[in-house]
Structure formats: structure tokens, C-alpha cells
XYZ file of N, CA and C in Angstrom:
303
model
N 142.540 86.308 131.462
C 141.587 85.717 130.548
C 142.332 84.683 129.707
N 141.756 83.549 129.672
C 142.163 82.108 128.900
C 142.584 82.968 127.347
N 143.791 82.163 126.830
C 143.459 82.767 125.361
C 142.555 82.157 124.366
N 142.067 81.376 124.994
C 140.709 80.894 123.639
C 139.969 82.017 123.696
N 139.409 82.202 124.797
C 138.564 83.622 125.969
C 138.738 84.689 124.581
N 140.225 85.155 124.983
C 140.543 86.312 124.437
C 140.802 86.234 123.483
N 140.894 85.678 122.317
C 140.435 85.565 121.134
C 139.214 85.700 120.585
N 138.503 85.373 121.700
C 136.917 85.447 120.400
C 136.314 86.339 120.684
N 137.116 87.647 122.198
C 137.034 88.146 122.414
C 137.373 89.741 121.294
N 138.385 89.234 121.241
C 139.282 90.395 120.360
C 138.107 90.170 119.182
N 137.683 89.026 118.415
C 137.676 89.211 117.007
C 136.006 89.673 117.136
N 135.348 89.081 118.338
C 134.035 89.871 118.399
C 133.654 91.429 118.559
N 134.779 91.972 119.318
C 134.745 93.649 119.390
C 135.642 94.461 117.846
N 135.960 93.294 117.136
C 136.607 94.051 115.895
C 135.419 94.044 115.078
N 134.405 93.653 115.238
C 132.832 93.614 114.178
C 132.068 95.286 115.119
N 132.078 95.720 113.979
C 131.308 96.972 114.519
C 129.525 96.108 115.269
N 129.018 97.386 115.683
C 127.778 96.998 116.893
C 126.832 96.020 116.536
N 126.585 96.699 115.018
C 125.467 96.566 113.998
C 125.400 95.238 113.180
N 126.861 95.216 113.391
C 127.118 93.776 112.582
C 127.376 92.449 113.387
N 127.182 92.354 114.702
C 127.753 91.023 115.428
C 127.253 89.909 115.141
N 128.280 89.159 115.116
C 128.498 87.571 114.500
C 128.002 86.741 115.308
N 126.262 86.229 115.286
C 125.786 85.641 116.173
C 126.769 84.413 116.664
N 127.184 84.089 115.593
C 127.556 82.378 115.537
C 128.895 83.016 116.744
N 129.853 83.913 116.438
C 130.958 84.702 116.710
C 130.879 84.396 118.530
N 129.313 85.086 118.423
C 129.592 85.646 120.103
C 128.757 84.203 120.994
N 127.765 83.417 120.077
C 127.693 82.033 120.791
C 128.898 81.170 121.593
N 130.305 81.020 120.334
C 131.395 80.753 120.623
C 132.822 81.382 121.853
N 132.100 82.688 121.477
C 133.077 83.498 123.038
C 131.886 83.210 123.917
N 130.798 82.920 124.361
C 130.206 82.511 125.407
C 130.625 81.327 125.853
N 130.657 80.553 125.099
C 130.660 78.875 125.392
C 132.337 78.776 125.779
N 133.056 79.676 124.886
C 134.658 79.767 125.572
C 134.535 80.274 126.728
N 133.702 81.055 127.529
C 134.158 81.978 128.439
C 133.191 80.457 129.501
N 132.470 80.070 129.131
C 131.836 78.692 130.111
C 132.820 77.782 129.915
N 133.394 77.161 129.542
C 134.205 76.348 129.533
C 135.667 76.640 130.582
N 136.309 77.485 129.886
C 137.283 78.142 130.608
C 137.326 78.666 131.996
N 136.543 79.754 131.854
C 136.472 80.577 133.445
C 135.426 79.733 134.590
N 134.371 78.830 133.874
C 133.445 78.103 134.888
C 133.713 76.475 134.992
N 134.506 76.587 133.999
C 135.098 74.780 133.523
C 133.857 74.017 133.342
N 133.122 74.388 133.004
C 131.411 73.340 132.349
C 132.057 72.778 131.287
N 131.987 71.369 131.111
C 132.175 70.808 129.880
C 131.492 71.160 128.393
N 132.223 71.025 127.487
C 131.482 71.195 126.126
C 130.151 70.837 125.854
N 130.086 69.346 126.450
C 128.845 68.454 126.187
C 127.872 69.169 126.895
N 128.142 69.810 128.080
C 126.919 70.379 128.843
C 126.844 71.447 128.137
N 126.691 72.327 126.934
C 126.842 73.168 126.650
C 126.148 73.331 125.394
N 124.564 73.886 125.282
C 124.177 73.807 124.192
C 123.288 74.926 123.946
N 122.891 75.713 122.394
C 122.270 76.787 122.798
C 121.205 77.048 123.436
N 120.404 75.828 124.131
C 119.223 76.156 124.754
C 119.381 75.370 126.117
N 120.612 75.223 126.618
C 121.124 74.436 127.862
C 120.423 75.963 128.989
N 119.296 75.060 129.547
C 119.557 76.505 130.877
C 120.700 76.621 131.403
N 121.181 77.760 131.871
C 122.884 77.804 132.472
C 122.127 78.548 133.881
N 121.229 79.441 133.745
C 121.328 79.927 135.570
C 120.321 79.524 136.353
N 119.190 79.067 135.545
C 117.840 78.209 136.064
C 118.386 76.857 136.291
N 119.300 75.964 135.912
C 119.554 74.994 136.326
C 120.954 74.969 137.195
N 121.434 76.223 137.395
C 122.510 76.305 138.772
C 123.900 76.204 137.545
N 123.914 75.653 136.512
C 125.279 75.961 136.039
C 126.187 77.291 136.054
N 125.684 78.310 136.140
C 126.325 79.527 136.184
C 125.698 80.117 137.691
N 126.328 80.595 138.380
C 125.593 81.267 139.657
C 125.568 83.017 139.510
N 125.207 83.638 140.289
C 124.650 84.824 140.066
C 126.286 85.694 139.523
N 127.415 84.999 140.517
C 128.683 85.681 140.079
C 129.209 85.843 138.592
N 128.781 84.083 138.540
C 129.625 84.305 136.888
C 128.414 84.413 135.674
N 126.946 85.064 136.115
C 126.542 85.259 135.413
C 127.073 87.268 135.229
N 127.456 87.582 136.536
C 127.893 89.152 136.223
C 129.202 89.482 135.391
N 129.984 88.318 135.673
C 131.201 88.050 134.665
C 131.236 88.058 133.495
N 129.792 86.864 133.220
C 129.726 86.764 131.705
C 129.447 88.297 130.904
N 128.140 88.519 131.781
C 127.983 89.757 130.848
C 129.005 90.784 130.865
N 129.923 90.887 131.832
C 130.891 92.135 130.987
C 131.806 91.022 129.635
N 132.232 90.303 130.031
C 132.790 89.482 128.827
C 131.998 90.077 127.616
N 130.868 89.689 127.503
C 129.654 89.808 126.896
C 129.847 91.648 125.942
N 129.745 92.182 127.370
C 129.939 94.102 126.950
C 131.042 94.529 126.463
N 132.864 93.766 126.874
C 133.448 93.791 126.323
C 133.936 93.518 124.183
N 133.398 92.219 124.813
C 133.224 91.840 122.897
C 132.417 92.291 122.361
N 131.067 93.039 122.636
C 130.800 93.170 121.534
C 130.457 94.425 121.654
N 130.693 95.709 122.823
C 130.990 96.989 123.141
C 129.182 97.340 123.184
N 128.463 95.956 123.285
C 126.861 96.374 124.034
C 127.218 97.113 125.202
N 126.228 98.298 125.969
C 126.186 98.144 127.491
C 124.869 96.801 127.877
N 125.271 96.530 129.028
C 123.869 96.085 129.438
C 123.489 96.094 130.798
N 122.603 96.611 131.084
C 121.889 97.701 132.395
C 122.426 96.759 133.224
N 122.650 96.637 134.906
C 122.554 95.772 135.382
C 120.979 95.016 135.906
N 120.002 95.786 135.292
C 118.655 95.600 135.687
C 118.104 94.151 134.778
N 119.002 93.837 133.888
C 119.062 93.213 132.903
C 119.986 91.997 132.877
N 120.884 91.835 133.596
C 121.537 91.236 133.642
C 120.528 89.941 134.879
N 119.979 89.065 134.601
C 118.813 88.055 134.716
C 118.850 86.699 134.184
N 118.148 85.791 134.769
C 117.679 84.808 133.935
C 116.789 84.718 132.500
N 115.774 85.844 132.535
C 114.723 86.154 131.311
C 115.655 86.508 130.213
N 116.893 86.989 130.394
C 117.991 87.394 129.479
C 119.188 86.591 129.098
N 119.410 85.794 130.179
C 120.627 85.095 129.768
C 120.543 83.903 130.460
N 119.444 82.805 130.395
C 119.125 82.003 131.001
C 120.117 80.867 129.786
N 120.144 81.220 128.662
C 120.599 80.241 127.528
C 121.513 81.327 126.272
N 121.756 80.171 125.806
C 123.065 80.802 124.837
C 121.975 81.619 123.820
N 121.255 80.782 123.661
C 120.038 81.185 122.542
C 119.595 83.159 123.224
N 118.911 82.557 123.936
C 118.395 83.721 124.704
C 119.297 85.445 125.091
N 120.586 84.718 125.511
C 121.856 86.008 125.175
C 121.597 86.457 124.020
N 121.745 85.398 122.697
C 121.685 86.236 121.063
C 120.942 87.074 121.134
N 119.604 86.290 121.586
C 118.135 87.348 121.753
C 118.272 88.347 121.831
N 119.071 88.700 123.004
C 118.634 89.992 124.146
C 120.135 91.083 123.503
N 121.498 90.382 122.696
C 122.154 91.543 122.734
C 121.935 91.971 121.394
N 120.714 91.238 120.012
C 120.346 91.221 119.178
C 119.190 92.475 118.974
N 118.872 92.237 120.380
C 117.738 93.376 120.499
C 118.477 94.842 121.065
N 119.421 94.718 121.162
C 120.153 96.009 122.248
C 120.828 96.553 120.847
N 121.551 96.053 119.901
C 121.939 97.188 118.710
C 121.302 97.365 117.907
N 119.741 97.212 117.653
C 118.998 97.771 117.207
C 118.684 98.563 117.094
């Protein structure tokens, strides 16, 4: 894992469940697109489709989400792991916003 990766990694799983740092885990997403998928910054915005428009493919959308389960110690089903869920950066907040509830 890149160390930008693992940095925002580390500092997102040091925030207990209840408390995650939307802004926090936008930024380890967009690190973990940049890095592990090499998408440029510019393509990269919170309402950029990433798997409806082919930027992420089904692999590194299974990637992301453990990244995802790692930092911020969500599970998330693999039934769930989708476009309706993680089609956008926005839409991730959504869905792991709704899971430590």
C-alpha cells in the first residue's frame, strides 16, 4: 500500500466507528484512486461516477471496499458492495454513514 494510501488509512481507523471523518475517508478514497488505479486528481470528484462510467472496474471496486473496511473497521456485505453504493465518492459517505448508525 502507497504511503499516502496508508496514512489516511491509519488515521481513519484511529477515529472510533461513530465518529468517522467524512472529509477523512473522502481523502483515503481519492488516495486509494489515485495511487492503486492511477486516475488523475482532476478526474476525481465527489460526484465523479467511478463504476458507471468504467473508471473503477468490478476488481478495484472489491479493493476499494476492503480499503474502505479497513479504515474505518465498517464491515460491508459483499451484497453491497455495487454501483447503488459506491458509484461516487459522495455516495460511499452515504452508504458507510448509514452502516454506523
Amino acid at each position: 500500500m502507497p504511503l499516502k494510501l496508508r496514512a489516511f488509512v491509519i488515521l481513519l481507523a484511529a477515529s472510533p466507528p461513530m465518529a468517522i471523518d467524512q472529509d477523512l475517508l473522502a481523502s483515503t478514497i481519492r488516495a486509494f484512486l489515485e495511487d492503486e488505479l492511477r486516475l488523475e486528481p482532476k478526474q476525481i470528484g465527489a460526484d465523479t461516477p467511478l463504476v458507471s462510467s468504467g473508471l473503477v472496474d468490478s476488481a478495484g471496486l472489491v479493493r476499494l471496499a476492503g480499503v474502505i473496511e479497513a479504515a474505518t473497521g465498517v464491515m460491508i456485505p459483499d451484497r453491497d458492495v455495487n454501483a447503488d453504493n459506491f458509484d461516487t465518492i459522495r455516495r460511499i459517505q452515504a452508504y458507510i454513514a448509514g452502516r454506523v448508525r
